[in-house]
Amino acid sequence: MNIALCDVDKNYGSKSVISNFSYTFEDGNNYLIKGESGSGKTTLINLILGLSEVSSGTISGTNKYAVVFQEDRLLEDFSAIDNLRFANKELDVQTISSELSLLIPGCDITKPVSTFSGGMKRRIAIARAMLSKSNVIIMDEPFTGLDTQSIDNTLEFIKTNQDGRMLIITSHIFDELPGFIRIDL
């Protein structure tokens, strides 16, 4: 299902963060929301997810979302296996092991994620979203803390596991991503 925003405004007190924004995100497409820090990217994501209310305007279209927030929001005392199974109980250990080995080769997926580096946690959060049962995937600055090689591997992992679902990524580091529709904030 498409996500339609019509004349959306978001204000925090007297400060306008998003003004008169209209856009329709269509099923199956990839979107790159581009903007500098503080331009309203995270605010827009929070509005779409219903985590924040619009000051005026409308947002329509309900979906089953998988989200990678700026903070990884993992279950720190749980293993990588349990973090992924939290989002998709049908995943078996062999599938999780195989998929995570593409993102984090040699990672002990039975250890609590609290023992992992920030970049490893970030990739586990991305894997959790990509392997979930959702029809829309939203990632807010998903490549923070990743080196160039990790970003390339992660983009390939995302592409391989997208399965035709809508993908919305925010970024202030990329100007373009192949196959993505760019939206400037």
mmCIF file of C-alpha atoms in Angstrom:
data_model
loop_
_atom_site.group_PDB
_atom_site.id
_atom_site.type_symbol
_atom_site.label_atom_id
_atom_site.label_comp_id
_atom_site.label_asym_id
_atom_site.label_seq_id
_atom_site.Cartn_x
_atom_site.Cartn_y
_atom_site.Cartn_z
ATOM 1 C CA MET A 1 0.000 0.000 0.000
ATOM 2 C CA ASN A 2 1.245 3.478 -0.836
ATOM 3 C CA ILE A 3 1.999 6.067 1.836
ATOM 4 C CA ALA A 4 0.536 9.478 0.978
ATOM 5 C CA LEU A 5 1.472 12.698 2.755
ATOM 6 C CA CYS A 6 -0.647 15.722 1.918
ATOM 7 C CA ASP A 7 0.269 19.272 3.001
ATOM 8 C CA VAL A 8 2.066 17.983 6.092
ATOM 9 C CA ASP A 9 3.439 20.489 8.579
ATOM 10 C CA LYS A 10 5.349 19.666 11.743
ATOM 11 C CA ASN A 11 6.160 22.325 14.278
ATOM 12 C CA TYR A 12 7.924 22.131 17.604
ATOM 13 C CA GLY A 13 6.627 25.160 19.419
ATOM 14 C CA SER A 14 7.173 28.104 17.105
ATOM 15 C CA LYS A 15 9.823 26.265 15.054
ATOM 16 C CA SER A 16 8.654 24.776 11.745
ATOM 17 C CA VAL A 17 10.591 21.597 10.892
ATOM 18 C CA ILE A 18 8.490 20.385 7.952
ATOM 19 C CA SER A 19 6.335 22.777 5.982
ATOM 20 C CA ASN A 20 3.631 21.973 3.432
ATOM 21 C CA PHE A 21 5.193 18.616 2.460
ATOM 22 C CA SER A 22 3.260 16.443 0.019
ATOM 23 C CA TYR A 23 4.511 13.202 -1.455
ATOM 24 C CA THR A 24 3.298 9.699 -2.268
ATOM 25 C CA PHE A 25 5.666 6.831 -1.554
ATOM 26 C CA GLU A 26 4.692 3.991 -3.880
ATOM 27 C CA ASP A 27 4.872 0.256 -3.233
ATOM 28 C CA GLY A 28 8.015 -1.442 -4.482
ATOM 29 C CA ASN A 29 10.066 1.725 -4.917
ATOM 30 C CA ASN A 30 13.277 2.775 -3.189
ATOM 31 C CA TYR A 31 13.560 6.256 -1.721
ATOM 32 C CA LEU A 32 16.553 8.219 -0.475
ATOM 33 C CA ILE A 33 15.542 11.118 1.749
ATOM 34 C CA LYS A 34 18.488 13.482 1.562
ATOM 35 C CA GLY A 35 19.240 16.403 3.806
ATOM 36 C CA GLU A 36 21.713 17.911 6.176
ATOM 37 C CA SER A 37 21.558 17.209 9.904
ATOM 38 C CA GLY A 38 18.530 18.958 11.336
ATOM 39 C CA SER A 39 16.671 19.184 8.019
ATOM 40 C CA GLY A 40 13.711 17.086 9.216
ATOM 41 C CA LYS A 41 14.585 13.592 7.927
ATOM 42 C CA THR A 42 14.029 11.828 11.262
ATOM 43 C CA THR A 43 10.946 13.938 11.938
ATOM 44 C CA LEU A 44 9.480 12.840 8.592
ATOM 45 C CA ILE A 45 10.188 9.193 9.412
ATOM 46 C CA ASN A 46 8.573 9.560 12.846
ATOM 47 C CA LEU A 47 5.485 11.110 11.228
ATOM 48 C CA ILE A 48 5.179 8.255 8.718
ATOM 49 C CA LEU A 49 5.555 5.695 11.507
ATOM 50 C CA GLY A 50 2.968 7.460 13.669
ATOM 51 C CA LEU A 51 5.515 8.097 16.432
ATOM 52 C CA SER A 52 4.825 11.811 16.160
ATOM 53 C CA GLU A 53 1.670 13.652 15.134
ATOM 54 C CA VAL A 54 1.466 16.138 12.283
ATOM 55 C CA SER A 55 0.768 19.752 13.190
ATOM 56 C CA SER A 56 -1.443 19.909 10.110
ATOM 57 C CA GLY A 57 -2.030 17.894 6.958
ATOM 58 C CA THR A 58 -2.673 14.189 6.526
ATOM 59 C CA ILE A 59 -0.798 10.930 6.201
ATOM 60 C CA SER A 60 -2.612 7.903 4.823
ATOM 61 C CA GLY A 61 -1.699 4.328 4.176
ATOM 62 C CA THR A 62 -1.128 1.734 6.842
ATOM 63 C CA ASN A 63 1.670 -0.731 6.506
ATOM 64 C CA LYS A 64 3.652 -3.277 8.419
ATOM 65 C CA TYR A 65 6.954 -1.530 8.992
ATOM 66 C CA ALA A 66 10.444 -2.787 9.741
ATOM 67 C CA VAL A 67 12.577 0.048 11.070
ATOM 68 C CA VAL A 68 16.247 0.763 11.654
ATOM 69 C CA PHE A 69 16.390 3.827 13.881
ATOM 70 C CA GLN A 70 19.453 6.035 14.314
ATOM 71 C CA GLU A 71 19.986 4.176 17.580
ATOM 72 C CA ASP A 72 20.166 0.427 16.965
ATOM 73 C CA ARG A 73 17.504 -0.423 19.575
ATOM 74 C CA LEU A 74 18.660 -3.997 19.936
ATOM 75 C CA LEU A 75 17.914 -6.252 22.878
ATOM 76 C CA GLU A 76 21.388 -5.889 24.390
ATOM 77 C CA ASP A 77 21.285 -8.990 26.626
ATOM 78 C CA PHE A 78 20.013 -11.171 23.785
ATOM 79 C CA SER A 79 22.151 -12.890 21.162
ATOM 80 C CA ALA A 80 22.173 -11.845 17.521
ATOM 81 C CA ILE A 81 20.050 -14.933 16.857
ATOM 82 C CA ASP A 82 17.403 -13.880 19.382
ATOM 83 C CA ASN A 83 17.386 -10.286 18.121
ATOM 84 C CA LEU A 84 16.575 -11.448 14.605
ATOM 85 C CA ARG A 85 14.024 -13.999 15.810
ATOM 86 C CA PHE A 86 12.339 -11.253 17.830
ATOM 87 C CA ALA A 87 11.320 -9.676 14.509
ATOM 88 C CA ASN A 88 10.663 -12.943 12.665
ATOM 89 C CA LYS A 89 10.006 -16.019 14.786
ATOM 90 C CA GLU A 90 10.111 -18.258 11.707
ATOM 91 C CA LEU A 91 13.845 -17.707 11.157
ATOM 92 C CA ASP A 92 15.929 -20.745 11.954
ATOM 93 C CA VAL A 93 19.467 -20.626 13.306
ATOM 94 C CA GLN A 94 20.981 -21.853 10.033
ATOM 95 C CA THR A 95 19.324 -19.072 8.021
ATOM 96 C CA ILE A 96 20.349 -16.434 10.558
ATOM 97 C CA SER A 97 23.917 -17.751 10.604
ATOM 98 C CA SER A 98 24.106 -17.774 6.810
ATOM 99 C CA GLU A 99 22.635 -14.273 6.421
ATOM 100 C CA LEU A 100 24.714 -12.668 9.181
ATOM 101 C CA SER A 101 27.905 -14.235 7.817
ATOM 102 C CA LEU A 102 27.390 -12.050 4.733
ATOM 103 C CA LEU A 103 27.320 -8.905 6.877
ATOM 104 C CA ILE A 104 29.617 -9.832 9.760
ATOM 105 C CA PRO A 105 31.946 -12.679 8.751
ATOM 106 C CA GLY A 106 33.236 -14.683 11.701
ATOM 107 C CA CYS A 107 30.770 -13.177 14.179
ATOM 108 C CA ASP A 108 29.725 -15.374 17.101
ATOM 109 C CA ILE A 109 25.962 -14.929 16.781
ATOM 110 C CA THR A 110 25.332 -16.721 20.078
ATOM 111 C CA LYS A 111 26.955 -13.954 22.164
ATOM 112 C CA PRO A 112 24.926 -11.076 23.633
ATOM 113 C CA VAL A 113 24.909 -8.128 21.251
ATOM 114 C CA SER A 114 26.121 -5.946 24.132
ATOM 115 C CA THR A 115 29.588 -7.460 23.467
ATOM 116 C CA PHE A 116 29.644 -6.298 19.824
ATOM 117 C CA SER A 117 31.121 -3.140 18.335
ATOM 118 C CA GLY A 118 28.872 -0.309 17.190
ATOM 119 C CA GLY A 119 29.303 -1.250 13.529
ATOM 120 C CA MET A 120 28.403 -4.870 14.226
ATOM 121 C CA LYS A 121 25.290 -3.798 16.139
ATOM 122 C CA ARG A 122 24.312 -1.540 13.255
ATOM 123 C CA ARG A 123 24.520 -4.438 10.787
ATOM 124 C CA ILE A 124 22.514 -6.711 13.103
ATOM 125 C CA ALA A 125 19.795 -4.026 13.278
ATOM 126 C CA ILE A 126 19.780 -3.836 9.466
ATOM 127 C CA ALA A 127 19.613 -7.641 9.154
ATOM 128 C CA ARG A 128 16.744 -7.735 11.655
ATOM 129 C CA ALA A 129 14.767 -5.255 9.539
ATOM 130 C CA MET A 130 15.573 -6.925 6.236
ATOM 131 C CA LEU A 131 14.661 -10.419 7.465
ATOM 132 C CA SER A 132 11.435 -9.329 9.142
ATOM 133 C CA LYS A 133 7.966 -9.871 7.767
ATOM 134 C CA SER A 134 7.086 -6.377 6.657
ATOM 135 C CA ASN A 135 5.964 -4.617 3.521
ATOM 136 C CA VAL A 136 7.852 -1.361 4.161
ATOM 137 C CA ILE A 137 11.416 -0.990 5.399
ATOM 138 C CA ILE A 138 12.485 2.359 6.829
ATOM 139 C CA MET A 139 16.102 3.061 7.749
ATOM 140 C CA ASP A 140 17.136 6.312 9.402
ATOM 141 C CA GLU A 141 20.851 6.971 8.723
ATOM 142 C CA PRO A 142 21.606 3.228 8.546
ATOM 143 C CA PHE A 143 25.246 3.558 7.476
ATOM 144 C CA THR A 144 26.460 5.603 10.438
ATOM 145 C CA GLY A 145 29.628 4.068 11.875
ATOM 146 C CA LEU A 146 30.260 1.744 8.915
ATOM 147 C CA ASP A 147 33.384 1.847 6.761
ATOM 148 C CA THR A 148 33.215 1.876 2.953
ATOM 149 C CA GLN A 149 33.552 -1.905 2.567
ATOM 150 C CA SER A 150 30.875 -2.542 5.215
ATOM 151 C CA ILE A 151 28.545 -0.063 3.487
ATOM 152 C CA ASP A 152 29.044 -1.825 0.138
ATOM 153 C CA ASN A 153 28.375 -5.262 1.704
ATOM 154 C CA THR A 154 25.340 -3.894 3.546
ATOM 155 C CA LEU A 155 23.876 -2.336 0.401
ATOM 156 C CA GLU A 156 24.263 -5.674 -1.376
ATOM 157 C CA PHE A 157 22.598 -7.452 1.558
ATOM 158 C CA ILE A 158 19.705 -4.968 1.468
ATOM 159 C CA LYS A 159 19.276 -5.420 -2.282
ATOM 160 C CA THR A 160 19.337 -9.219 -1.991
ATOM 161 C CA ASN A 161 16.749 -9.291 0.814
ATOM 162 C CA GLN A 162 14.412 -6.508 -0.271
ATOM 163 C CA ASP A 163 11.947 -8.828 -2.049
ATOM 164 C CA GLY A 164 10.084 -6.003 -3.802
ATOM 165 C CA ARG A 165 9.226 -4.181 -0.594
ATOM 166 C CA MET A 166 9.183 -0.391 -0.349
ATOM 167 C CA LEU A 167 12.451 0.917 1.084
ATOM 168 C CA ILE A 168 12.926 4.386 2.550
ATOM 169 C CA ILE A 169 16.425 5.402 3.648
ATOM 170 C CA THR A 170 17.460 8.746 5.103
ATOM 171 C CA SER A 171 21.015 9.957 4.642
ATOM 172 C CA HIS A 172 23.172 13.010 4.864
ATOM 173 C CA ILE A 173 26.242 11.163 3.498
ATOM 174 C CA PHE A 174 24.911 9.903 0.148
ATOM 175 C CA ASP A 175 23.935 12.239 -2.661
ATOM 176 C CA GLU A 176 22.595 9.385 -4.781
ATOM 177 C CA LEU A 177 22.027 5.653 -4.499
ATOM 178 C CA PRO A 178 21.526 3.618 -7.695
ATOM 179 C CA GLY A 179 17.878 2.643 -8.116
ATOM 180 C CA PHE A 180 16.635 5.137 -5.495
ATOM 181 C CA ILE A 181 14.320 8.102 -5.971
ATOM 182 C CA ARG A 182 15.871 11.104 -4.233
ATOM 183 C CA ILE A 183 13.757 13.376 -2.059
ATOM 184 C CA ASP A 184 15.461 16.524 -0.751
ATOM 185 C CA LEU A 185 14.516 18.034 2.601
#
